[in-house]
C-alpha positions as a Markdown table, in Angstrom:
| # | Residue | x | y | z |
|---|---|---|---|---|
| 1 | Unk | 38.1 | 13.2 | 38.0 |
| 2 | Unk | 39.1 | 16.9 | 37.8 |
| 3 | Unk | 36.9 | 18.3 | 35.0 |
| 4 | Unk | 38.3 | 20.9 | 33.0 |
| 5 | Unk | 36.1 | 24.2 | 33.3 |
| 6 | Unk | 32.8 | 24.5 | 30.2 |
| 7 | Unk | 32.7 | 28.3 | 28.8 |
| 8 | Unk | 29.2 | 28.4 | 27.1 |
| 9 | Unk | 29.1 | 30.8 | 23.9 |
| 10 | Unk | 25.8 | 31.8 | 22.6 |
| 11 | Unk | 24.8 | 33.7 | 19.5 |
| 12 | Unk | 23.9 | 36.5 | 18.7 |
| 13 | Unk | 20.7 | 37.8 | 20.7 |
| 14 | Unk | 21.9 | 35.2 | 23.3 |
| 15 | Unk | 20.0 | 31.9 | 24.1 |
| 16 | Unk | 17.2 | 32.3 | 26.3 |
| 17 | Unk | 16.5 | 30.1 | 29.1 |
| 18 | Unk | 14.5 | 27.4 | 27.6 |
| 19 | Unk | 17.6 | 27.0 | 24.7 |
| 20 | Unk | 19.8 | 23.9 | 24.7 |
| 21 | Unk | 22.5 | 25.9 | 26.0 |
| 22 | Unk | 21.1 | 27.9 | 28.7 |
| 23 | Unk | 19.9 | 24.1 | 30.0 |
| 24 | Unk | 23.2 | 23.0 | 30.1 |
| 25 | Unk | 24.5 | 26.0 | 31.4 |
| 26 | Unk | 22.1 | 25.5 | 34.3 |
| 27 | Unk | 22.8 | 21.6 | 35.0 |
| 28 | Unk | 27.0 | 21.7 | 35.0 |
| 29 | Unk | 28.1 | 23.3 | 38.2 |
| 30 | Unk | 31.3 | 25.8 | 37.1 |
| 31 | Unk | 29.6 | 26.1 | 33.4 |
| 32 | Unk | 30.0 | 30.4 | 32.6 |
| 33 | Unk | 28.5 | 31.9 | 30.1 |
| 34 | Unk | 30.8 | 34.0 | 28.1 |
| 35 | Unk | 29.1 | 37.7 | 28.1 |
| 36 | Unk | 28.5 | 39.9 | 24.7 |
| 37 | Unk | 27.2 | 42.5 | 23.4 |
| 38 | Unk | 24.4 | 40.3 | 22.2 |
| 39 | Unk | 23.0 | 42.0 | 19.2 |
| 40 | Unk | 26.8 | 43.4 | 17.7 |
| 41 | Unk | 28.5 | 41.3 | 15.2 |
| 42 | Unk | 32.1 | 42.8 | 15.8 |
| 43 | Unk | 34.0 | 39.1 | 15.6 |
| 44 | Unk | 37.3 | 41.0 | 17.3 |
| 45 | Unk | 35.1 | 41.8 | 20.6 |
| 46 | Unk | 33.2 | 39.0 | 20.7 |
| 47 | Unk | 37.2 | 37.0 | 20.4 |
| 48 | Unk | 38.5 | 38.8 | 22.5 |
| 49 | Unk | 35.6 | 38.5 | 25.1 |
| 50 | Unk | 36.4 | 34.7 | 25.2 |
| 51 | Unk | 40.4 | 35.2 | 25.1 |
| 52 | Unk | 39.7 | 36.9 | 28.2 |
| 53 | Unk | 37.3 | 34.6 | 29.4 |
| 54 | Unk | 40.3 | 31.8 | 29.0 |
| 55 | Unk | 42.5 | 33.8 | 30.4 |
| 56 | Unk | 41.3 | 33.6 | 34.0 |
| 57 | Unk | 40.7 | 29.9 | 33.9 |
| 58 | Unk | 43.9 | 27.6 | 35.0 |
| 59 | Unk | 43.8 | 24.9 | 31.6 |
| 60 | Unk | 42.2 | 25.3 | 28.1 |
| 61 | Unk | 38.3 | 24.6 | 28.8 |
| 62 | Unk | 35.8 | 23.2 | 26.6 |
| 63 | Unk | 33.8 | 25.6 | 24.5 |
| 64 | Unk | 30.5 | 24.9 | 23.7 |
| 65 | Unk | 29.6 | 27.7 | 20.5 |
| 66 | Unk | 26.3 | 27.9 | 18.8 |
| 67 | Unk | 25.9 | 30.0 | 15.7 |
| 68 | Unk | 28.0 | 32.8 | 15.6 |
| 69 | Unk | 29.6 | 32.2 | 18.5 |
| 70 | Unk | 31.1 | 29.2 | 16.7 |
| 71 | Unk | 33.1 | 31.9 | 14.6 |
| 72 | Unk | 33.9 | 34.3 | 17.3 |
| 73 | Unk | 35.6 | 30.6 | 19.3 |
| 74 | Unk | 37.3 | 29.7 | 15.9 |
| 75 | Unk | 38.4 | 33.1 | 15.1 |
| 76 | Unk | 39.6 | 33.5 | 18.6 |
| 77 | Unk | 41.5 | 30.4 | 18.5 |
| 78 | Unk | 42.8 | 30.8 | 14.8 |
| 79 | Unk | 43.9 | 34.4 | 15.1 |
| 80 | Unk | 44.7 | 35.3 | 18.1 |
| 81 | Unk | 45.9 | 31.4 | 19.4 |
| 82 | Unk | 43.4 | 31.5 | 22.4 |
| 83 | Unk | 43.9 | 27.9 | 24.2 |
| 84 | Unk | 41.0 | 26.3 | 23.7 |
| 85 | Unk | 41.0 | 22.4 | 25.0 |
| 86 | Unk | 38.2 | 20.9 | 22.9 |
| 87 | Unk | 34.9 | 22.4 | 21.1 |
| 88 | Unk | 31.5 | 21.9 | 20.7 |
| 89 | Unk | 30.2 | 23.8 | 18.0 |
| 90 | Unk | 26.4 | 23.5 | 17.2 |
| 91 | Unk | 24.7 | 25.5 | 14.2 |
| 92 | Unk | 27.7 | 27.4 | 13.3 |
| 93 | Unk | 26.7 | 31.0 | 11.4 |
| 94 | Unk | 27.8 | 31.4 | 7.7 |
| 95 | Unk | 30.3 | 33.9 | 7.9 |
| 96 | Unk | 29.5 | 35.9 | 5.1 |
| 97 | Unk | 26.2 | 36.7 | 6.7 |
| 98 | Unk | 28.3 | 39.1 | 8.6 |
| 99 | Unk | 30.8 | 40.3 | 6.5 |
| 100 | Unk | 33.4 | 37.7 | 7.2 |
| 101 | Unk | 35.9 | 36.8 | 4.7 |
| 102 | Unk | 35.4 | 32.9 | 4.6 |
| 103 | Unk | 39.1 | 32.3 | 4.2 |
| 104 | Unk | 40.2 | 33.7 | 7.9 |
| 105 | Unk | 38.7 | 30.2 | 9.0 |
| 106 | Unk | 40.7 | 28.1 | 6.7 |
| 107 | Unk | 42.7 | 26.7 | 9.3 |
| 108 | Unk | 42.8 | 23.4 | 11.8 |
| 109 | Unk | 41.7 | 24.9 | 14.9 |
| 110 | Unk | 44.2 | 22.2 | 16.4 |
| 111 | Unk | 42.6 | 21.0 | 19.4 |
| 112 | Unk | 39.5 | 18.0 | 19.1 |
| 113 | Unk | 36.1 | 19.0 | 18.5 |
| 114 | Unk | 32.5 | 18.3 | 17.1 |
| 115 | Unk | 30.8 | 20.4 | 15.1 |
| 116 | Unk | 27.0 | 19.6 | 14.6 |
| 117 | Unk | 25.0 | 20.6 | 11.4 |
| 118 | Unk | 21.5 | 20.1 | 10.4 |
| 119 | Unk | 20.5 | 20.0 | 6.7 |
| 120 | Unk | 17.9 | 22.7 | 6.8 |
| 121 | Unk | 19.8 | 25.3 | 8.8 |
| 122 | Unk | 18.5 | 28.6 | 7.3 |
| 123 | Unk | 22.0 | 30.3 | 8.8 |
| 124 | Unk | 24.4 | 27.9 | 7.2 |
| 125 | Unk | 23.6 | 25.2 | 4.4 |
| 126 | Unk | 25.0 | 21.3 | 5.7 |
| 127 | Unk | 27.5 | 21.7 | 2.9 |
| 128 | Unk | 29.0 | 25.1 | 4.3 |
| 129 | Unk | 29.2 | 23.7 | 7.9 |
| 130 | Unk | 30.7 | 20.9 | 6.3 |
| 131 | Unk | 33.5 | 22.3 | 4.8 |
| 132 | Unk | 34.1 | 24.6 | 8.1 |
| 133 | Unk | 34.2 | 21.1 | 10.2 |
| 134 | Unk | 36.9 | 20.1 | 7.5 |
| 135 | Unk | 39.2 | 23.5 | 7.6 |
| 136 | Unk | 38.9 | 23.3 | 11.3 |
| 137 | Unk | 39.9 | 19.3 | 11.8 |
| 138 | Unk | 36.5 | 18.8 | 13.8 |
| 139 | Unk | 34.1 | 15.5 | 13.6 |
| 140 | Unk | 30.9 | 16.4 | 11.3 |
| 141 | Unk | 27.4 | 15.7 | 12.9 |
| 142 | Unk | 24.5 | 15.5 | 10.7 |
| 143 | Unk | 21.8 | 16.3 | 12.7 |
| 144 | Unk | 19.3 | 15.8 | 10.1 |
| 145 | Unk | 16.1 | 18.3 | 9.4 |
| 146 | Unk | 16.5 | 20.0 | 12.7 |
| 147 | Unk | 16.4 | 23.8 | 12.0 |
| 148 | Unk | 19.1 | 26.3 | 13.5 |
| 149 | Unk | 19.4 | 23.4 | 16.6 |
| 150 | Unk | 17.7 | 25.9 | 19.2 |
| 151 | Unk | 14.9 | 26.8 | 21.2 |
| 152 | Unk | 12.6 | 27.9 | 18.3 |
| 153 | Unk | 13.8 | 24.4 | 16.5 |
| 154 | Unk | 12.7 | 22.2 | 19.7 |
| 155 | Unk | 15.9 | 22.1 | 21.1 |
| 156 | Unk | 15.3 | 23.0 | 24.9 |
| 157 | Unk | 16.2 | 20.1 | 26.9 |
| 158 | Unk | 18.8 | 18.2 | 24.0 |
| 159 | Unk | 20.0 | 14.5 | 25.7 |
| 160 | Unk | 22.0 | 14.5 | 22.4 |
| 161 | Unk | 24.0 | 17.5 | 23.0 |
| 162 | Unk | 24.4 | 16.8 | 26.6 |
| 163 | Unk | 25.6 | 13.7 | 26.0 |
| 164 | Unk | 28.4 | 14.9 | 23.9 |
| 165 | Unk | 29.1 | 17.4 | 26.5 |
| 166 | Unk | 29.9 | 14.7 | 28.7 |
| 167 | Unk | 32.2 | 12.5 | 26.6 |
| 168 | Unk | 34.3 | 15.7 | 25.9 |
| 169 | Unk | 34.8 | 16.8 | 28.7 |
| 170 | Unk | 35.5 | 13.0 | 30.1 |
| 171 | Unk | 37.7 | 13.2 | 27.1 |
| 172 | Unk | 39.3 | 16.4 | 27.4 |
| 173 | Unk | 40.4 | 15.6 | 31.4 |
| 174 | Unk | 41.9 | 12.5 | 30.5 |
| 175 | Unk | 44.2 | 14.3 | 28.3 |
| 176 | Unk | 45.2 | 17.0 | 30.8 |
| 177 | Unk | 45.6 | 14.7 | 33.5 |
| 178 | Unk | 48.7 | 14.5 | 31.5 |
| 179 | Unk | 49.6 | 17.5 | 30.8 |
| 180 | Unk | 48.2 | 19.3 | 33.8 |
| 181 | Unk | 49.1 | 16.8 | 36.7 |
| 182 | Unk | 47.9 | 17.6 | 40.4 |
| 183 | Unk | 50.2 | 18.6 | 43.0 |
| 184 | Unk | 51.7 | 15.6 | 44.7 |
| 185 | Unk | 53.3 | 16.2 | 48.2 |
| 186 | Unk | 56.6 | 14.3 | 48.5 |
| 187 | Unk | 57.2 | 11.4 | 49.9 |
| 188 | Unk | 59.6 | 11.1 | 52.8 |
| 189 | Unk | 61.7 | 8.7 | 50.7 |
| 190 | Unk | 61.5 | 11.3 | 48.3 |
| 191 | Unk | 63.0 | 14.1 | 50.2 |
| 192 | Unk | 66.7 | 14.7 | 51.0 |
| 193 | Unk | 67.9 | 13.5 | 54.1 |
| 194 | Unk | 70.5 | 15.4 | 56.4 |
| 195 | Unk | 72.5 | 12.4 | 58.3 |
């Protein structure tokens, strides 16, 4: 099966090596890492970064956002219609934290997508990410007590997390087998004949 391409998109500060992320990163051959200015919280660079980082790829990949890189995917999607094929957002940031007028995300992101929550999250309460999952027509996740789901939470190595990985991407290829069909040769029957 062709897989379609996995753009990782950290936070801010970037996830070190033993985060969830950077371990996926690491185990799914083709998986980039969208680069930032890591510690700047300028949404229209860090959007445009990923519009670019689409931009070179030949379908609509599967992002997988923690924290504020869940609002710089959304708002990249939202705003300036970046084709995205399917999310994974983990953690996502409270925008107001940064400025960010909450209403910009009011809107169905309109392509499937999980977002995953945890009820102690000191960067976004359960409700909050909630009601995000809800503007943005995504599946809600409770993760439980589980902190801001990264590295300083326990979550290196996340089977979880990689295991939805998987099911969208398996997902998300069976979908553009459709719309993105590989090249056929045709057939001789196919082919016009001079008699």
């Amino acid at each position: 099966m062709d897989y379609p391409k996995l753009l990782i998109l950290p936070g801010r500060g970037n996830s070190e090596p033993g985060h969830w992320q950077s371990i996926l990163e690491s185990s799914i051959p083709g998986a980039k890492r969208v680069e930032q200015a890591w510690n700047d919280n300028d949404i229209e660079t860090w959007s445009d970064n990923l519009d670019r980082a689409v931009a070179q790829l030949d379908r609509p990949p599967l992002v997988v956002a923690h924290s504020f890189g869940c609002l710089a995917a959304a708002y990249a999607r939202i705003v300036h219609g970046t084709p995205i094929g399917a999310t994974l957002f983990v953690a996502p940031a409270d925008p107001s934290r940064f400025g960010i007028d909450r209403k910009v995300f009011a809107s169905r992101l309109e392509c499937p997508g999980i977002l995953v929550a945890s009820e102690n999250d000191p960067w976004l309460s359960l409700e909050g990410a909630v009601s995000l999952a809800e503007d943005w027509g995504l599946e809600p996740i409770n993760l439980g007590a589980a902190g801001h789901i990264n590295a300083a939470s326990g979550y290196g190595h996340w089977p979880f997390g990689e295991s939805l990985v998987r099911t969208l991407r398996s997902d998300l290829a069976a979908i553009q087998s459709i719309a993105y069909p590989p090249h056929r040769p045709r057939q001789a029957s196919e082919q016009f004949r001079f008699q």
